[in-house]
Amino acid sequence: MSKLFDFLEKEFALVCAGEMIMRLSPLNNELLIQGNFLTKQMGGAEYNVASLVSLLGEQVAILTKLPNNTIGEFAHKSVIANKISDKYLIFDDSLNKRMAIYYYEYGASPRKPRVTYDRLNSSFQSLKLNEIPEGVFSSTKIFHVSGITLGLSKKINELTKELIKKFKQNGAIISFDVNFRKNLWSEKEAEQEIIKILPDVDILFASEETFRKMFQKKGEIENIMRDFAKIYDLSLISSTRREVNSTTSHNFSSIIYEKKNDKFYNEDAYKNIEVIDRIGSGDAYVAGVLYGILQENNAEIALKYGNASAALKNTISGDTTCINLTLLKEIIDEHEHGNSSEMSR
């Protein structure tokens, strides 16, 4: 079995860089205009990825900047609780320090879930290259970042490009998730900036919808992925597809293309997933794939981990996925061979 990548020995298997964001949600499926109580928890695209890969057993660090106050302490505690290294946490002591926030209203068909952001001028968005320890760039096998970080602001956009180049120069495999958010920028703006970094990217995550809408590609998804990999010399492309039956019922599948062997991998979709909370399910998919690559260096196994991770996350409340490897393997086995029991006991 050929290996996807020739990994060097590093302190960390994965380093993720991005903004941590606090999620506030009304209780009991209420709207924000109802009631007076909110629950809080930490999230963020790259943090969500780091959390799951770490909980599955890899050594993971996050590169981010937090306000040096009690809210930042709560975020720091969340990092430690998810077994992520805090070695590259940077703390903001300025008078303008603040935590990015978003408010999440749960949906119930026909009402869709709703997100309201309050993240402008967060501490992370003040991060500068000279604040980052130089040692981080040579510390990891894989560096992961997303289009959310790239689209936060012009300054963070430029910083993200610098980070990608520095990690690449130090031998890291670069993983990038397009993760388009229309509240940050237009599809055209995102396409123009993402194309600039693709020559340095090794592993690309982009949904089929993204390829067709943002990159305006037509034809069979396999041909789109193969051509994209050839143009930008991408080692691996992973593309997801989510079918929404209702607010509380989804189907999820994906396809992975491996350029070296010109080979595609897929499996039957996870159908009729009972959705408790879909936030972070895309990040869980990315985490599952990256874990499979780190553990097995194999695209087919990575796809199985990714699909199962995404399916599981939909059934778990919160941004992060608090699962372990045993549960993940059980879900994969049941998906491949059928359910043997209606209860685990």
PDB file of N, CA and C in Angstrom, residues 267-325:
ATOM      1  N   GLU A 267     -17.872   5.951  -0.612  1.00  0.00           N
ATOM      2  CA  GLU A 267     -18.642   4.881   0.019  1.00  0.00           C
ATOM      3  C   GLU A 267     -20.098   5.318   0.078  1.00  0.00           C
ATOM      4  N   ASP A 268     -20.971   4.405   0.448  1.00  0.00           N
ATOM      5  CA  ASP A 268     -22.392   4.741   0.561  1.00  0.00           C
ATOM      6  C   ASP A 268     -22.595   5.868   1.571  1.00  0.00           C
ATOM      7  N   ALA A 269     -23.554   6.715   1.298  1.00  0.00           N
ATOM      8  CA  ALA A 269     -23.842   7.851   2.182  1.00  0.00           C
ATOM      9  C   ALA A 269     -24.395   7.374   3.525  1.00  0.00           C
ATOM     10  N   TYR A 270     -24.128   8.157   4.560  1.00  0.00           N
ATOM     11  CA  TYR A 270     -24.835   7.999   5.835  1.00  0.00           C
ATOM     12  C   TYR A 270     -26.194   8.658   5.636  1.00  0.00           C
ATOM     13  N   LYS A 271     -27.257   7.872   5.740  1.00  0.00           N
ATOM     14  CA  LYS A 271     -28.592   8.369   5.416  1.00  0.00           C
ATOM     15  C   LYS A 271     -29.442   8.588   6.664  1.00  0.00           C
ATOM     16  N   ASN A 272     -30.315   9.578   6.556  1.00  0.00           N
ATOM     17  CA  ASN A 272     -31.286   9.889   7.610  1.00  0.00           C
ATOM     18  C   ASN A 272     -30.605  10.101   8.967  1.00  0.00           C
ATOM     19  N   ILE A 273     -29.516  10.861   8.944  1.00  0.00           N
ATOM     20  CA  ILE A 273     -28.831  11.219  10.191  1.00  0.00           C
ATOM     21  C   ILE A 273     -29.774  12.081  11.023  1.00  0.00           C
ATOM     22  N   GLU A 274     -29.985  11.710  12.276  1.00  0.00           N
ATOM     23  CA  GLU A 274     -30.846  12.499  13.159  1.00  0.00           C
ATOM     24  C   GLU A 274     -30.052  13.686  13.693  1.00  0.00           C
ATOM     25  N   VAL A 275     -30.333  14.848  13.160  1.00  0.00           N
ATOM     26  CA  VAL A 275     -29.523  16.034  13.430  1.00  0.00           C
ATOM     27  C   VAL A 275     -29.943  16.687  14.741  1.00  0.00           C
ATOM     28  N   ILE A 276     -29.026  16.676  15.684  1.00  0.00           N
ATOM     29  CA  ILE A 276     -29.192  17.412  16.937  1.00  0.00           C
ATOM     30  C   ILE A 276     -28.600  18.807  16.793  1.00  0.00           C
ATOM     31  N   ASP A 277     -27.421  18.876  16.145  1.00  0.00           N
ATOM     32  CA  ASP A 277     -26.701  20.141  15.992  1.00  0.00           C
ATOM     33  C   ASP A 277     -25.711  19.976  14.846  1.00  0.00           C
ATOM     34  N   ARG A 278     -25.946  20.651  13.729  1.00  0.00           N
ATOM     35  CA  ARG A 278     -25.097  20.474  12.551  1.00  0.00           C
ATOM     36  C   ARG A 278     -23.843  21.346  12.592  1.00  0.00           C
ATOM     37  N   ILE A 279     -23.799  22.344  13.463  1.00  0.00           N
ATOM     38  CA  ILE A 279     -22.634  23.223  13.537  1.00  0.00           C
ATOM     39  C   ILE A 279     -21.394  22.398  13.855  1.00  0.00           C
ATOM     40  N   GLY A 280     -20.348  22.576  13.059  1.00  0.00           N
ATOM     41  CA  GLY A 280     -19.098  21.870  13.286  1.00  0.00           C
ATOM     42  C   GLY A 280     -18.997  20.515  12.617  1.00  0.00           C
ATOM     43  N   SER A 281     -20.053  20.068  11.919  1.00  0.00           N
ATOM     44  CA  SER A 281     -19.998  18.748  11.288  1.00  0.00           C
ATOM     45  C   SER A 281     -19.015  18.727  10.115  1.00  0.00           C
ATOM     46  N   GLY A 282     -18.914  19.852   9.394  1.00  0.00           N
ATOM     47  CA  GLY A 282     -17.910  19.944   8.332  1.00  0.00           C
ATOM     48  C   GLY A 282     -16.499  19.903   8.891  1.00  0.00           C
ATOM     49  N   ASP A 283     -16.298  20.566  10.022  1.00  0.00           N
ATOM     50  CA  ASP A 283     -14.990  20.537  10.686  1.00  0.00           C
ATOM     51  C   ASP A 283     -14.673  19.131  11.182  1.00  0.00           C
ATOM     52  N   ALA A 284     -15.694  18.427  11.669  1.00  0.00           N
ATOM     53  CA  ALA A 284     -15.496  17.050  12.118  1.00  0.00           C
ATOM     54  C   ALA A 284     -15.074  16.164  10.954  1.00  0.00           C
ATOM     55  N   TYR A 285     -15.652  16.411   9.784  1.00  0.00           N
ATOM     56  CA  TYR A 285     -15.250  15.664   8.596  1.00  0.00           C
ATOM     57  C   TYR A 285     -13.769  15.893   8.298  1.00  0.00           C
ATOM     58  N   VAL A 286     -13.366  17.156   8.278  1.00  0.00           N
ATOM     59  CA  VAL A 286     -11.962  17.494   8.023  1.00  0.00           C
ATOM     60  C   VAL A 286     -11.057  16.801   9.033  1.00  0.00           C
ATOM     61  N   ALA A 287     -11.449  16.860  10.306  1.00  0.00           N
ATOM     62  CA  ALA A 287     -10.654  16.241  11.362  1.00  0.00           C
ATOM     63  C   ALA A 287     -10.522  14.740  11.152  1.00  0.00           C
ATOM     64  N   GLY A 288     -11.632  14.084  10.792  1.00  0.00           N
ATOM     65  CA  GLY A 288     -11.594  12.652  10.561  1.00  0.00           C
ATOM     66  C   GLY A 288     -10.660  12.280   9.424  1.00  0.00           C
ATOM     67  N   VAL A 289     -10.715  13.031   8.345  1.00  0.00           N
ATOM     68  CA  VAL A 289      -9.832  12.774   7.202  1.00  0.00           C
ATOM     69  C   VAL A 289      -8.373  12.986   7.596  1.00  0.00           C
ATOM     70  N   LEU A 290      -8.081  14.103   8.267  1.00  0.00           N
ATOM     71  CA  LEU A 290      -6.696  14.379   8.667  1.00  0.00           C
ATOM     72  C   LEU A 290      -6.184  13.320   9.635  1.00  0.00           C
ATOM     73  N   TYR A 291      -7.048  12.872  10.557  1.00  0.00           N
ATOM     74  CA  TYR A 291      -6.640  11.815  11.475  1.00  0.00           C
ATOM     75  C   TYR A 291      -6.311  10.534  10.695  1.00  0.00           C
ATOM     76  N   GLY A 292      -7.153  10.181   9.725  1.00  0.00           N
ATOM     77  CA  GLY A 292      -6.903   8.991   8.918  1.00  0.00           C
ATOM     78  C   GLY A 292      -5.599   9.086   8.152  1.00  0.00           C
ATOM     79  N   ILE A 293      -5.294  10.276   7.645  1.00  0.00           N
ATOM     80  CA  ILE A 293      -4.033  10.482   6.932  1.00  0.00           C
ATOM     81  C   ILE A 293      -2.850  10.348   7.884  1.00  0.00           C
ATOM     82  N   LEU A 294      -2.959  10.954   9.054  1.00  0.00           N
ATOM     83  CA  LEU A 294      -1.866  10.900  10.028  1.00  0.00           C
ATOM     84  C   LEU A 294      -1.638   9.490  10.556  1.00  0.00           C
ATOM     85  N   GLN A 295      -2.727   8.766  10.808  1.00  0.00           N
ATOM     86  CA  GLN A 295      -2.622   7.431  11.381  1.00  0.00           C
ATOM     87  C   GLN A 295      -2.273   6.357  10.351  1.00  0.00           C
ATOM     88  N   GLU A 296      -2.926   6.411   9.197  1.00  0.00           N
ATOM     89  CA  GLU A 296      -2.804   5.326   8.223  1.00  0.00           C
ATOM     90  C   GLU A 296      -2.134   5.750   6.920  1.00  0.00           C
ATOM     91  N   ASN A 297      -2.014   7.067   6.685  1.00  0.00           N
ATOM     92  CA  ASN A 297      -1.403   7.583   5.453  1.00  0.00           C
ATOM     93  C   ASN A 297      -2.097   6.987   4.228  1.00  0.00           C
ATOM     94  N   ASN A 298      -3.417   6.862   4.323  1.00  0.00           N
ATOM     95  CA  ASN A 298      -4.190   6.164   3.306  1.00  0.00           C
ATOM     96  C   ASN A 298      -5.496   6.905   3.054  1.00  0.00           C
ATOM     97  N   ALA A 299      -5.794   7.223   1.787  1.00  0.00           N
ATOM     98  CA  ALA A 299      -6.948   8.046   1.453  1.00  0.00           C
ATOM     99  C   ALA A 299      -8.267   7.327   1.688  1.00  0.00           C
ATOM    100  N   GLU A 300      -8.328   6.035   1.404  1.00  0.00           N
ATOM    101  CA  GLU A 300      -9.573   5.294   1.565  1.00  0.00           C
ATOM    102  C   GLU A 300      -9.989   5.215   3.025  1.00  0.00           C
ATOM    103  N   ILE A 301      -9.022   4.950   3.899  1.00  0.00           N
ATOM    104  CA  ILE A 301      -9.315   4.899   5.331  1.00  0.00           C
ATOM    105  C   ILE A 301      -9.660   6.299   5.847  1.00  0.00           C
ATOM    106  N   ALA A 302      -8.958   7.309   5.343  1.00  0.00           N
ATOM    107  CA  ALA A 302      -9.234   8.688   5.749  1.00  0.00           C
ATOM    108  C   ALA A 302     -10.672   9.073   5.424  1.00  0.00           C
ATOM    109  N   LEU A 303     -11.163   8.653   4.260  1.00  0.00           N
ATOM    110  CA  LEU A 303     -12.541   8.951   3.875  1.00  0.00           C
ATOM    111  C   LEU A 303     -13.534   8.323   4.851  1.00  0.00           C
ATOM    112  N   LYS A 304     -13.279   7.095   5.272  1.00  0.00           N
ATOM    113  CA  LYS A 304     -14.172   6.422   6.216  1.00  0.00           C
ATOM    114  C   LYS A 304     -14.204   7.160   7.552  1.00  0.00           C
ATOM    115  N   TYR A 305     -13.038   7.580   8.038  1.00  0.00           N
ATOM    116  CA  TYR A 305     -12.982   8.344   9.283  1.00  0.00           C
ATOM    117  C   TYR A 305     -13.714   9.675   9.131  1.00  0.00           C
ATOM    118  N   GLY A 306     -13.534  10.326   7.987  1.00  0.00           N
ATOM    119  CA  GLY A 306     -14.171  11.620   7.771  1.00  0.00           C
ATOM    120  C   GLY A 306     -15.679  11.534   7.741  1.00  0.00           C
ATOM    121  N   ASN A 307     -16.218  10.607   6.966  1.00  0.00           N
ATOM    122  CA  ASN A 307     -17.670  10.457   6.862  1.00  0.00           C
ATOM    123  C   ASN A 307     -18.298  10.113   8.206  1.00  0.00           C
ATOM    124  N   ALA A 308     -17.675   9.180   8.930  1.00  0.00           N
ATOM    125  CA  ALA A 308     -18.217   8.773  10.230  1.00  0.00           C
ATOM    126  C   ALA A 308     -18.156   9.921  11.231  1.00  0.00           C
ATOM    127  N   SER A 309     -17.079  10.693  11.211  1.00  0.00           N
ATOM    128  CA  SER A 309     -16.930  11.826  12.129  1.00  0.00           C
ATOM    129  C   SER A 309     -18.000  12.873  11.881  1.00  0.00           C
ATOM    130  N   ALA A 310     -18.263  13.169  10.616  1.00  0.00           N
ATOM    131  CA  ALA A 310     -19.285  14.157  10.269  1.00  0.00           C
ATOM    132  C   ALA A 310     -20.671  13.668  10.691  1.00  0.00           C
ATOM    133  N   ALA A 311     -20.962  12.409  10.409  1.00  0.00           N
ATOM    134  CA  ALA A 311     -22.266  11.856  10.783  1.00  0.00           C
ATOM    135  C   ALA A 311     -22.470  11.917  12.290  1.00  0.00           C
ATOM    136  N   LEU A 312     -21.444  11.530  13.044  1.00  0.00           N
ATOM    137  CA  LEU A 312     -21.536  11.556  14.499  1.00  0.00           C
ATOM    138  C   LEU A 312     -21.728  12.962  15.034  1.00  0.00           C
ATOM    139  N   LYS A 313     -20.985  13.930  14.492  1.00  0.00           N
ATOM    140  CA  LYS A 313     -21.077  15.305  14.999  1.00  0.00           C
ATOM    141  C   LYS A 313     -22.488  15.853  14.881  1.00  0.00           C
ATOM    142  N   ASN A 314     -23.186  15.507  13.818  1.00  0.00           N
ATOM    143  CA  ASN A 314     -24.566  15.980  13.664  1.00  0.00           C
ATOM    144  C   ASN A 314     -25.461  15.557  14.818  1.00  0.00           C
ATOM    145  N   THR A 315     -25.081  14.496  15.514  1.00  0.00           N
ATOM    146  CA  THR A 315     -25.910  13.965  16.601  1.00  0.00           C
ATOM    147  C   THR A 315     -25.487  14.481  17.971  1.00  0.00           C
ATOM    148  N   ILE A 316     -24.501  15.385  17.998  1.00  0.00           N
ATOM    149  CA  ILE A 316     -23.933  15.861  19.264  1.00  0.00           C
ATOM    150  C   ILE A 316     -24.095  17.375  19.372  1.00  0.00           C
ATOM    151  N   SER A 317     -24.573  17.841  20.503  1.00  0.00           N
ATOM    152  CA  SER A 317     -24.761  19.274  20.715  1.00  0.00           C
ATOM    153  C   SER A 317     -23.422  19.965  20.920  1.00  0.00           C
ATOM    154  N   GLY A 318     -23.316  21.182  20.392  1.00  0.00           N
ATOM    155  CA  GLY A 318     -22.092  21.968  20.553  1.00  0.00           C
ATOM    156  C   GLY A 318     -21.284  22.024  19.277  1.00  0.00           C
ATOM    157  N   ASP A 319     -20.254  22.854  19.284  1.00  0.00           N
ATOM    158  CA  ASP A 319     -19.409  23.033  18.103  1.00  0.00           C
ATOM    159  C   ASP A 319     -18.397  21.908  17.930  1.00  0.00           C
ATOM    160  N   THR A 320     -17.891  21.388  19.038  1.00  0.00           N
ATOM    161  CA  THR A 320     -16.853  20.370  18.980  1.00  0.00           C
ATOM    162  C   THR A 320     -17.450  18.972  19.140  1.00  0.00           C
ATOM    163  N   THR A 321     -16.659  17.983  18.794  1.00  0.00           N
ATOM    164  CA  THR A 321     -17.120  16.593  18.807  1.00  0.00           C
ATOM    165  C   THR A 321     -16.406  15.826  19.905  1.00  0.00           C
ATOM    166  N   CYS A 322     -17.112  15.491  20.953  1.00  0.00           N
ATOM    167  CA  CYS A 322     -16.499  14.853  22.123  1.00  0.00           C
ATOM    168  C   CYS A 322     -16.558  13.330  22.002  1.00  0.00           C
ATOM    169  N   ILE A 323     -16.032  12.790  20.905  1.00  0.00           N
ATOM    170  CA  ILE A 323     -16.059  11.348  20.694  1.00  0.00           C
ATOM    171  C   ILE A 323     -14.651  10.782  20.848  1.00  0.00           C
ATOM    172  N   ASN A 324     -14.564   9.456  20.994  1.00  0.00           N
ATOM    173  CA  ASN A 324     -13.261   8.806  21.044  1.00  0.00           C
ATOM    174  C   ASN A 324     -13.129   7.839  19.875  1.00  0.00           C
ATOM    175  N   LEU A 325     -11.956   7.255  19.744  1.00  0.00           N
ATOM    176  CA  LEU A 325     -11.674   6.392  18.594  1.00  0.00           C
ATOM    177  C   LEU A 325     -12.527   5.131  18.614  1.00  0.00           C
TER     178      LEU A 325
END
